[in-house]
């Protein structure tokens, strides 16, 4: 269309259009560049969004796995020191009664931790003394990990095929040597077999793309697949390409091109995870951009969308630049038409019959075509930019909601370990015997056991043991609480626990056992070693909540300054947050309806664009859903909601808007007037007195001095390549006494009186219209010889008044 208009102008009115043609060519070229930039930005944004979503899933998958395996390294260290099991191994395990008791003990431990599918005790020769699962009998092992374990002071992590797990192609085994209770010499080996395949299936189910367009993988150090969410698609054992840097590149595998995101773990509590392991997501390029018709933005109020869009420069600079480019090009078209109409009016020759000259008629037709095509181009680009903008926001909403889901899942998995730890340690023979047969030596032994456990499980601020009266007899983290009593309510609840599978969690809140700060404390009953069911005391474990919860939240925020993460109760009470202004115990004043929606049921998620604390934000909330048997029973654990707030910028009370006043065209006779805005008021000048309009950006600003309305200079090209400098003045200041505001829409009109030419700063251009004396009236507001606008133009049946600037009075004012 732009080329057609150019050709039409060249053929039909070459003389009249000669000044417009260069600008039209520049506009067409500008739109072509805009089209390229728009497509490039759309592709980049779509690819970035896909890679970001894949990366979020991969990062959380490997972090969750490593955090899980860290707990296993501590478990094996604890269980290898169980006094009864060590004594059983040292005895050789020949007594059938002892074997039965040992197997029952292993089963009791495994019942607390369902992440293990087998626990074995072996002697120094590799003979299996007892195992928790008799369904897969093993009598002897020649696996080299046994000698390696006996030579190691700590745990040994092994992942491969082993005769300890017959019938399995691989097993993840945590082993630790067991010492003779009397001599302290190695007496055997404990092996904890982690249910690896079950755990990977759970991770894949939780974090893989629900539409199954992408495959989630666990890779080893050589980039071979260890586990695959869809082994029929990408099987275990094959080598795949990786993308640890997150570069937007296509990688080939199996004859298909993929977008790939790979993440390694930074470790947890000093544990790095198995060497070289990483999580990866791969999505075929032909599936990557298929959407499910997400309507997450369909119900957003237009004012919120407009407010967010006003901050595009902050959250999407490329989008903002596109918007600015389209605006500049649209303004250029409007200026071309306005200048063309002014030129047409200045050169128009009226014939004897009242008709216009043919060239001018043809030029006006071209100008009308420019206006129409410009509006169509602007609408097309504006809609495309809105689509791109919605893509950016929809991606942010999706990422925020996914992150809130992952955070609350991380919390549940962590608290699952806490609930299990207290029940597991309550089985310790040393603790049970020490409380059943109290003495100074036994109390010292209990303190030593707690200190050893706390050295393995570094997520605890303190561990303490209390007797049946609730008096604390031993504690880690300082002896200041030894001799104190736990609350009567807590003691009665612990004493009422029905079995070794039960525990009691205190509600999150301030505790003297945690320096007065808020935390989780989990309790389990310690029972008499011989008298089944008789409670002789309990163990309390104080989670180091302040750094641990913050660590989880920071892993979700991942250094993004505009994002805040919170753990809150359904009532909005803060447990932890990355917001320095929101401490534990404070109330997060969020839309209560949002928290209520999230509290609808376990795992419920909700996200919304809204205003919060003076900012436009995306808010996402997810309620805790539980993990394995944790939270399986309502009312035991305190419900928690993870909240993500991503801020885009402050709420704008007055959004920038360009309002165009429509002027009805009533007649085709009378002089032409150029209409424009100055001081936010519609004004007019005879079109014959205007040379052209140019962007204010071309003005060379000057220092103050001379006339108070003078702003700077503008060079005007003359014939022969010469330049003529003219002064530029602020028309709003001259006409109203109030200076005009310079914006990106500001224009300079070159006006002339005789041979004198000046520039006038105006807010914006409007149109060129014809009015005659019947449309004129004297202005009641501008009296006297010095008034610059002595007349008003009555437009739209008198409902719109336009001030007409008197050019002679204007020049006289400036000369004076």
CSV table of N, CA, C and O in Angstrom, one decimal, residues 335-438:
chain,number,residue,atom,x,y,z
A,335,UNK,N,2.4,13.9,11.0
A,335,UNK,CA,3.1,15.1,10.6
A,335,UNK,C,3.2,15.3,9.1
A,335,UNK,O,3.0,16.4,8.6
A,336,UNK,N,3.4,14.2,8.4
A,336,UNK,CA,3.5,14.3,6.9
A,336,UNK,C,2.1,14.8,6.4
A,336,UNK,O,2.1,15.7,5.5
A,337,UNK,N,1.1,14.2,6.9
A,337,UNK,CA,-0.3,14.6,6.4
A,337,UNK,C,-0.6,16.0,6.8
A,337,UNK,O,-1.1,16.8,6.0
A,338,UNK,N,-0.2,16.4,8.0
A,338,UNK,CA,-0.5,17.7,8.5
A,338,UNK,C,0.3,18.7,7.6
A,338,UNK,O,-0.3,19.7,7.2
A,339,UNK,N,1.6,18.4,7.4
A,339,UNK,CA,2.4,19.3,6.6
A,339,UNK,C,1.8,19.4,5.1
A,339,UNK,O,1.8,20.4,4.5
A,340,UNK,N,1.4,18.2,4.6
A,340,UNK,CA,0.9,18.2,3.3
A,340,UNK,C,-0.4,19.0,3.2
A,340,UNK,O,-0.6,19.7,2.2
A,341,UNK,N,-1.3,18.9,4.2
A,341,UNK,CA,-2.5,19.7,4.1
A,341,UNK,C,-2.2,21.2,4.2
A,341,UNK,O,-2.8,22.0,3.6
A,342,UNK,N,-1.2,21.5,5.0
A,342,UNK,CA,-0.8,22.9,5.1
A,342,UNK,C,-0.2,23.4,3.8
A,342,UNK,O,-0.6,24.5,3.3
A,343,UNK,N,0.6,22.6,3.2
A,343,UNK,CA,1.2,23.0,1.9
A,343,UNK,C,0.1,23.1,0.8
A,343,UNK,O,0.1,24.0,0.0
A,344,UNK,N,-0.8,22.2,0.9
A,344,UNK,CA,-2.0,22.2,-0.1
A,344,UNK,C,-2.8,23.5,0.1
A,344,UNK,O,-3.2,24.1,-0.9
A,345,UNK,N,-3.0,23.8,1.4
A,345,UNK,CA,-3.8,25.1,1.6
A,345,UNK,C,-3.1,26.3,1.2
A,345,UNK,O,-3.7,27.2,0.6
A,346,UNK,N,-1.8,26.3,1.4
A,346,UNK,CA,-1.0,27.5,1.0
A,346,UNK,C,-0.9,27.7,-0.5
A,346,UNK,O,-0.9,28.8,-1.0
A,347,UNK,N,-0.9,26.6,-1.3
A,347,UNK,CA,-0.8,26.6,-2.7
A,347,UNK,C,-2.1,26.5,-3.5
A,347,UNK,O,-2.1,26.5,-4.7
A,348,UNK,N,-3.2,26.3,-2.7
A,348,UNK,CA,-4.5,26.1,-3.4
A,348,UNK,C,-4.9,27.4,-4.2
A,348,UNK,O,-4.8,28.5,-3.7
A,349,UNK,N,-5.4,27.1,-5.4
A,349,UNK,CA,-5.9,28.2,-6.2
A,349,UNK,C,-7.3,27.9,-6.5
A,349,UNK,O,-7.7,26.9,-7.0
A,350,UNK,N,-8.2,28.8,-6.1
A,350,UNK,CA,-9.6,28.6,-6.3
A,350,UNK,C,-10.0,29.2,-7.7
A,350,UNK,O,-9.7,30.3,-8.1
A,351,UNK,N,-10.7,28.4,-8.5
A,351,UNK,CA,-11.1,28.8,-9.8
A,351,UNK,C,-12.4,29.6,-9.8
A,351,UNK,O,-13.0,29.8,-8.7
A,352,UNK,N,-12.8,30.1,-11.0
A,352,UNK,CA,-13.9,31.0,-11.0
A,352,UNK,C,-15.2,30.3,-10.6
A,352,UNK,O,-16.1,30.9,-10.1
A,353,UNK,N,-15.2,29.0,-10.8
A,353,UNK,CA,-16.4,28.2,-10.4
A,353,UNK,C,-16.4,27.7,-9.0
A,353,UNK,O,-17.2,26.9,-8.6
A,354,UNK,N,-15.3,28.2,-8.3
A,354,UNK,CA,-15.2,27.8,-6.9
A,354,UNK,C,-14.5,26.5,-6.7
A,354,UNK,O,-14.3,26.0,-5.5
A,355,UNK,N,-14.0,25.9,-7.7
A,355,UNK,CA,-13.4,24.6,-7.6
A,355,UNK,C,-11.9,24.7,-7.3
A,355,UNK,O,-11.3,25.8,-7.6
A,356,UNK,N,-11.3,23.7,-6.7
A,356,UNK,CA,-9.9,23.7,-6.4
A,356,UNK,C,-9.1,23.3,-7.7
A,356,UNK,O,-9.6,22.6,-8.5
A,357,UNK,N,-7.8,23.6,-7.7
A,357,UNK,CA,-7.0,23.2,-8.8
A,357,UNK,C,-6.8,21.7,-8.8
A,357,UNK,O,-6.8,21.0,-7.7
A,358,UNK,N,-6.6,21.0,-10.0
A,358,UNK,CA,-6.6,19.6,-10.0
A,358,UNK,C,-5.5,19.0,-9.2
A,358,UNK,O,-5.6,17.9,-8.6
A,359,UNK,N,-4.3,19.6,-9.3
A,359,UNK,CA,-3.1,19.0,-8.6
A,359,UNK,C,-3.3,19.0,-7.1
A,359,UNK,O,-3.0,18.0,-6.4
A,360,UNK,N,-4.0,20.0,-6.6
A,360,UNK,CA,-4.2,20.0,-5.1
A,360,UNK,C,-5.3,19.0,-4.7
A,360,UNK,O,-5.1,18.3,-3.7
A,361,UNK,N,-6.3,18.8,-5.6
A,361,UNK,CA,-7.3,17.8,-5.3
A,361,UNK,C,-6.6,16.4,-5.2
A,361,UNK,O,-7.0,15.6,-4.4
A,362,UNK,N,-5.7,16.2,-6.2
A,362,UNK,CA,-5.1,14.9,-6.3
A,362,UNK,C,-4.2,14.7,-5.0
A,362,UNK,O,-4.1,13.6,-4.5
A,363,UNK,N,-3.5,15.8,-4.6
A,363,UNK,CA,-2.6,15.7,-3.4
A,363,UNK,C,-3.4,15.4,-2.2
A,363,UNK,O,-3.0,14.6,-1.4
A,364,UNK,N,-4.6,16.0,-2.1
A,364,UNK,CA,-5.5,15.8,-0.9
A,364,UNK,C,-5.9,14.3,-0.9
A,364,UNK,O,-6.0,13.7,0.1
A,365,UNK,N,-6.2,13.8,-2.1
A,365,UNK,CA,-6.5,12.3,-2.2
A,365,UNK,C,-5.4,11.5,-1.7
A,365,UNK,O,-5.6,10.5,-1.0
A,366,UNK,N,-4.2,11.8,-2.1
A,366,UNK,CA,-3.0,11.1,-1.7
A,366,UNK,C,-2.8,11.2,-0.1
A,366,UNK,O,-2.6,10.2,0.6
A,367,UNK,N,-3.0,12.4,0.4
A,367,UNK,CA,-2.9,12.6,1.8
A,367,UNK,C,-4.0,11.8,2.6
A,367,UNK,O,-3.7,11.2,3.7
A,368,UNK,N,-5.2,11.7,2.0
A,368,UNK,CA,-6.2,10.9,2.7
A,368,UNK,C,-5.8,9.4,2.7
A,368,UNK,O,-6.1,8.7,3.7
A,369,UNK,N,-5.2,9.0,1.6
A,369,UNK,CA,-4.7,7.6,1.5
A,369,UNK,C,-3.6,7.3,2.5
A,369,UNK,O,-3.6,6.3,3.2
A,370,UNK,N,-2.8,8.3,2.7
A,370,UNK,CA,-1.7,8.2,3.7
A,370,UNK,C,-2.3,8.0,5.1
A,370,UNK,O,-1.9,7.2,5.9
A,371,UNK,N,-3.3,8.9,5.4
A,371,UNK,CA,-3.9,8.8,6.7
A,371,UNK,C,-4.5,7.5,6.9
A,371,UNK,O,-4.3,6.8,8.0
A,372,UNK,N,-5.3,7.0,5.9
A,372,UNK,CA,-6.0,5.7,6.1
A,372,UNK,C,-5.0,4.5,6.3
A,372,UNK,O,-5.1,3.7,7.2
A,373,UNK,N,-4.0,4.5,5.4
A,373,UNK,CA,-3.0,3.4,5.5
A,373,UNK,C,-2.2,3.5,6.8
A,373,UNK,O,-1.8,2.5,7.4
A,374,UNK,N,-1.9,4.7,7.2
A,374,UNK,CA,-1.1,4.9,8.4
A,374,UNK,C,-1.9,4.4,9.6
A,374,UNK,O,-1.4,3.7,10.5
A,375,UNK,N,-3.2,4.7,9.6
A,375,UNK,CA,-4.1,4.2,10.7
A,375,UNK,C,-4.2,2.6,10.7
A,375,UNK,O,-4.1,2.0,11.8
A,376,UNK,N,-4.2,2.1,9.5
A,376,UNK,CA,-4.3,0.6,9.4
A,376,UNK,C,-3.0,0.0,9.9
A,376,UNK,O,-2.9,-1.0,10.6
A,377,UNK,N,-1.8,0.6,9.4
A,377,UNK,CA,-0.5,0.1,9.8
A,377,UNK,C,-0.4,0.2,11.3
A,377,UNK,O,0.1,-0.7,12.0
A,378,UNK,N,-0.8,1.4,11.9
A,378,UNK,CA,-0.6,1.6,13.3
A,378,UNK,C,-1.5,0.5,14.1
A,378,UNK,O,-1.0,0.0,15.1
A,379,UNK,N,-2.7,0.3,13.6
A,379,UNK,CA,-3.6,-0.7,14.3
A,379,UNK,C,-3.0,-2.1,14.3
A,379,UNK,O,-3.0,-2.8,15.2
A,380,UNK,N,-2.4,-2.4,13.1
A,380,UNK,CA,-1.8,-3.8,13.0
A,380,UNK,C,-0.6,-3.9,13.9
A,380,UNK,O,-0.5,-4.9,14.6
A,381,UNK,N,0.3,-3.0,13.9
A,381,UNK,CA,1.5,-3.1,14.8
A,381,UNK,C,1.1,-3.0,16.2
A,381,UNK,O,1.6,-3.7,17.1
A,382,UNK,N,0.1,-2.1,16.6
A,382,UNK,CA,-0.3,-2.0,18.0
A,382,UNK,C,-0.9,-3.3,18.5
A,382,UNK,O,-0.6,-3.8,19.6
A,383,UNK,N,-1.7,-4.0,17.6
A,383,UNK,CA,-2.3,-5.3,18.0
A,383,UNK,C,-1.2,-6.3,18.2
A,383,UNK,O,-1.2,-7.1,19.1
A,384,UNK,N,-0.2,-6.3,17.3
A,384,UNK,CA,0.9,-7.3,17.4
A,384,UNK,C,1.7,-7.1,18.6
A,384,UNK,O,2.1,-8.0,19.3
A,385,UNK,N,1.9,-5.8,18.9
A,385,UNK,CA,2.7,-5.5,20.2
A,385,UNK,C,1.9,-5.9,21.4
A,385,UNK,O,2.4,-6.4,22.4
A,386,UNK,N,0.6,-5.7,21.4
A,386,UNK,CA,-0.3,-6.1,22.5
A,386,UNK,C,-0.2,-7.6,22.6
A,386,UNK,O,-0.1,-8.1,23.8
A,387,UNK,N,-0.2,-8.4,21.5
A,387,UNK,CA,0.0,-9.8,21.6
A,387,UNK,C,1.3,-10.2,22.2
A,387,UNK,O,1.4,-11.1,23.1
A,388,UNK,N,2.4,-9.5,21.8
A,388,UNK,CA,3.7,-9.7,22.4
A,388,UNK,C,3.7,-9.4,23.8
A,388,UNK,O,4.3,-10.2,24.7
A,389,UNK,N,3.1,-8.3,24.2
A,389,UNK,CA,3.1,-7.9,25.6
A,389,UNK,C,2.3,-8.9,26.4
A,389,UNK,O,2.7,-9.3,27.5
A,390,UNK,N,1.2,-9.4,25.9
A,390,UNK,CA,0.5,-10.5,26.6
A,390,UNK,C,1.3,-11.7,26.8
A,390,UNK,O,1.2,-12.5,27.8
A,391,UNK,N,2.1,-12.0,25.8
A,391,UNK,CA,3.0,-13.2,25.8
A,391,UNK,C,4.0,-13.0,27.0
A,391,UNK,O,4.2,-14.0,27.8
A,392,UNK,N,4.5,-11.8,27.2
A,392,UNK,CA,5.5,-11.6,28.2
A,392,UNK,C,4.8,-11.7,29.6
A,392,UNK,O,5.3,-12.4,30.5
A,393,UNK,N,3.6,-11.2,29.7
A,393,UNK,CA,2.9,-11.2,31.0
A,393,UNK,C,2.4,-12.6,31.3
A,393,UNK,O,2.5,-13.1,32.5
A,394,UNK,N,1.8,-13.3,30.3
A,394,UNK,CA,1.4,-14.7,30.5
A,394,UNK,C,2.5,-15.6,31.0
A,394,UNK,O,2.4,-16.4,31.8
A,395,UNK,N,3.7,-15.4,30.4
A,395,UNK,CA,4.9,-16.1,30.8
A,395,UNK,C,5.2,-15.8,32.2
A,395,UNK,O,5.6,-16.7,33.0
A,396,UNK,N,5.2,-14.6,32.6
A,396,UNK,CA,5.5,-14.2,34.0
A,396,UNK,C,4.5,-14.8,35.0
A,396,UNK,O,4.9,-15.2,36.1
A,397,UNK,N,3.2,-14.8,34.6
A,397,UNK,CA,2.2,-15.4,35.5
A,397,UNK,C,2.4,-16.9,35.6
A,397,UNK,O,2.4,-17.4,36.7
A,398,UNK,N,2.7,-17.6,34.5
A,398,UNK,CA,3.0,-19.0,34.6
A,398,UNK,C,4.2,-19.3,35.4
A,398,UNK,O,4.2,-20.2,36.2
A,399,UNK,N,5.3,-18.5,35.2
A,399,UNK,CA,6.5,-18.8,36.0
A,399,UNK,C,6.3,-18.5,37.5
A,399,UNK,O,6.8,-19.3,38.3
A,400,UNK,N,5.5,-17.5,37.8
A,400,UNK,CA,5.3,-17.2,39.2
A,400,UNK,C,4.4,-18.3,39.9
A,400,UNK,O,4.7,-18.7,41.0
A,401,UNK,N,3.4,-18.8,39.2
A,401,UNK,CA,2.6,-19.8,39.8
A,401,UNK,C,3.4,-21.1,39.9
A,401,UNK,O,3.3,-21.8,40.9
A,402,UNK,N,4.2,-21.4,38.9
A,402,UNK,CA,5.0,-22.6,39.0
A,402,UNK,C,6.0,-22.5,40.1
A,402,UNK,O,6.2,-23.5,40.9
A,403,UNK,N,6.6,-21.4,40.3
A,403,UNK,CA,7.5,-21.2,41.4
A,403,UNK,C,6.9,-21.3,42.7
A,403,UNK,O,7.4,-21.9,43.7
A,404,UNK,N,5.7,-20.8,42.9
A,404,UNK,CA,5.0,-20.9,44.2
A,404,UNK,C,4.7,-22.4,44.5
A,404,UNK,O,4.7,-22.9,45.6
A,405,UNK,N,4.3,-23.2,43.4
A,405,UNK,CA,4.1,-24.6,43.6
A,405,UNK,C,5.3,-25.3,44.0
A,405,UNK,O,5.3,-26.2,44.9
A,406,UNK,N,6.4,-25.0,43.4
A,406,UNK,CA,7.7,-25.6,43.7
A,406,UNK,C,8.2,-25.3,45.1
A,406,UNK,O,8.7,-26.1,45.9
A,407,UNK,N,8.0,-24.0,45.5
A,407,UNK,CA,8.4,-23.6,46.9
A,407,UNK,C,7.6,-24.4,48.0
A,407,UNK,O,8.2,-24.8,48.9
A,408,UNK,N,6.3,-24.5,47.8
A,408,UNK,CA,5.5,-25.1,48.8
A,408,UNK,C,5.8,-26.6,48.8
A,408,UNK,O,5.8,-27.3,49.9
A,409,UNK,N,6.1,-27.2,47.7
A,409,UNK,CA,6.5,-28.6,47.6
A,409,UNK,C,7.9,-28.8,48.3
A,409,UNK,O,8.0,-29.8,49.0
A,410,UNK,N,8.8,-27.9,48.1
A,410,UNK,CA,10.1,-28.0,48.8
A,410,UNK,C,9.9,-27.9,50.3
A,410,UNK,O,10.5,-28.7,51.1
A,411,UNK,N,9.0,-27.0,50.8
A,411,UNK,CA,8.7,-27.0,52.2
A,411,UNK,C,8.1,-28.3,52.7
A,411,UNK,O,8.6,-28.8,53.8
A,412,UNK,N,7.2,-28.8,52.0
A,412,UNK,CA,6.5,-30.1,52.5
A,412,UNK,C,7.5,-31.2,52.5
A,412,UNK,O,7.5,-32.0,53.5
A,413,UNK,N,8.4,-31.3,51.5
A,413,UNK,CA,9.4,-32.3,51.5
A,413,UNK,C,10.4,-32.1,52.7
A,413,UNK,O,10.8,-33.1,53.3
A,414,UNK,N,10.7,-30.9,53.0
A,414,UNK,CA,11.6,-30.6,54.1
A,414,UNK,C,10.9,-31.0,55.4
A,414,UNK,O,11.6,-31.7,56.3
A,415,UNK,N,9.7,-30.6,55.6
A,415,UNK,CA,9.0,-30.9,56.9
A,415,UNK,C,8.7,-32.4,57.0
A,415,UNK,O,8.6,-32.9,58.1
A,416,UNK,N,8.5,-33.1,55.9
A,416,UNK,CA,8.4,-34.5,55.9
A,416,UNK,C,9.6,-35.1,56.6
A,416,UNK,O,9.5,-36.1,57.4
A,417,UNK,N,10.8,-34.6,56.2
A,417,UNK,CA,12.0,-35.1,56.9
A,417,UNK,C,12.0,-34.8,58.3
A,417,UNK,O,12.4,-35.7,59.2
A,418,UNK,N,11.5,-33.7,58.7
A,418,UNK,CA,11.5,-33.3,60.2
A,418,UNK,C,10.6,-34.2,60.9
A,418,UNK,O,10.9,-34.7,62.0
A,419,UNK,N,9.4,-34.5,60.4
A,419,UNK,CA,8.4,-35.3,61.0
A,419,UNK,C,9.0,-36.7,61.2
A,419,UNK,O,8.7,-37.4,62.2
A,420,UNK,N,9.7,-37.2,60.2
A,420,UNK,CA,10.3,-38.5,60.2
A,420,UNK,C,11.5,-38.6,61.2
A,420,UNK,O,11.7,-39.6,61.9
A,421,UNK,N,12.3,-37.5,61.2
A,421,UNK,CA,13.5,-37.5,62.0
A,421,UNK,C,13.2,-37.8,63.5
A,421,UNK,O,13.8,-38.6,64.2
A,422,UNK,N,12.2,-37.0,64.0
A,422,UNK,CA,11.9,-37.1,65.4
A,422,UNK,C,11.4,-38.5,65.8
A,422,UNK,O,11.7,-39.1,66.8
A,423,UNK,N,10.6,-39.1,64.9
A,423,UNK,CA,10.1,-40.5,65.2
A,423,UNK,C,11.2,-41.5,65.1
A,423,UNK,O,11.3,-42.5,65.8
A,424,UNK,N,12.2,-41.3,64.1
A,424,UNK,CA,13.3,-42.2,63.9
A,424,UNK,C,14.2,-42.2,65.1
A,424,UNK,O,14.6,-43.2,65.7
A,425,UNK,N,14.5,-41.0,65.5
A,425,UNK,CA,15.5,-40.9,66.7
A,425,UNK,C,14.9,-41.3,68.0
A,425,UNK,O,15.6,-41.7,68.9
A,426,UNK,N,13.6,-41.3,68.1
A,426,UNK,CA,12.9,-41.8,69.3
A,426,UNK,C,13.1,-43.3,69.4
A,426,UNK,O,12.9,-43.8,70.5
A,427,UNK,N,13.5,-44.0,68.3
A,427,UNK,CA,13.7,-45.4,68.4
A,427,UNK,C,15.1,-45.7,68.9
A,427,UNK,O,15.4,-46.9,69.2
A,428,UNK,N,15.9,-44.7,69.0
A,428,UNK,CA,17.3,-45.0,69.4
A,428,UNK,C,17.4,-45.7,70.8
A,428,UNK,O,16.8,-45.3,71.8
A,429,UNK,N,18.2,-46.8,70.8
A,429,UNK,CA,18.3,-47.6,72.0
A,429,UNK,C,18.9,-46.8,73.1
A,429,UNK,O,18.5,-47.0,74.3
A,430,UNK,N,19.9,-46.0,72.8
A,430,UNK,CA,20.5,-45.2,73.9
A,430,UNK,C,19.5,-44.3,74.5
A,430,UNK,O,19.6,-44.1,75.8
A,431,UNK,N,18.7,-43.6,73.7
A,431,UNK,CA,17.7,-42.7,74.3
A,431,UNK,C,16.7,-43.4,75.1
A,431,UNK,O,16.3,-43.0,76.3
A,432,UNK,N,16.2,-44.6,74.6
A,432,UNK,CA,15.2,-45.3,75.3
A,432,UNK,C,15.7,-45.9,76.7
A,432,UNK,O,15.1,-45.8,77.7
A,433,UNK,N,16.9,-46.4,76.6
A,433,UNK,CA,17.5,-47.0,77.8
A,433,UNK,C,17.9,-45.9,78.8
A,433,UNK,O,17.7,-46.1,80.0
A,434,UNK,N,18.3,-44.8,78.3
A,434,UNK,CA,18.7,-43.7,79.2
A,434,UNK,C,17.6,-43.1,80.0
A,434,UNK,O,17.7,-42.7,81.1
A,435,UNK,N,16.4,-43.0,79.3
A,435,UNK,CA,15.2,-42.5,80.1
A,435,UNK,C,14.6,-43.6,80.9
A,435,UNK,O,14.0,-43.3,82.0
A,436,UNK,N,14.7,-44.8,80.5
A,436,UNK,CA,14.1,-45.9,81.3
A,436,UNK,C,14.9,-46.2,82.6
A,436,UNK,O,14.3,-46.6,83.6
A,437,UNK,N,16.2,-46.0,82.5
A,437,UNK,CA,17.1,-46.3,83.6
A,437,UNK,C,18.0,-45.1,83.8
A,437,UNK,O,19.2,-45.1,83.5
A,438,UNK,N,17.4,-44.0,84.3
A,438,UNK,CA,18.2,-42.7,84.4
A,438,UNK,C,19.3,-42.8,85.4
A,438,UNK,O,19.3,-43.4,86.4
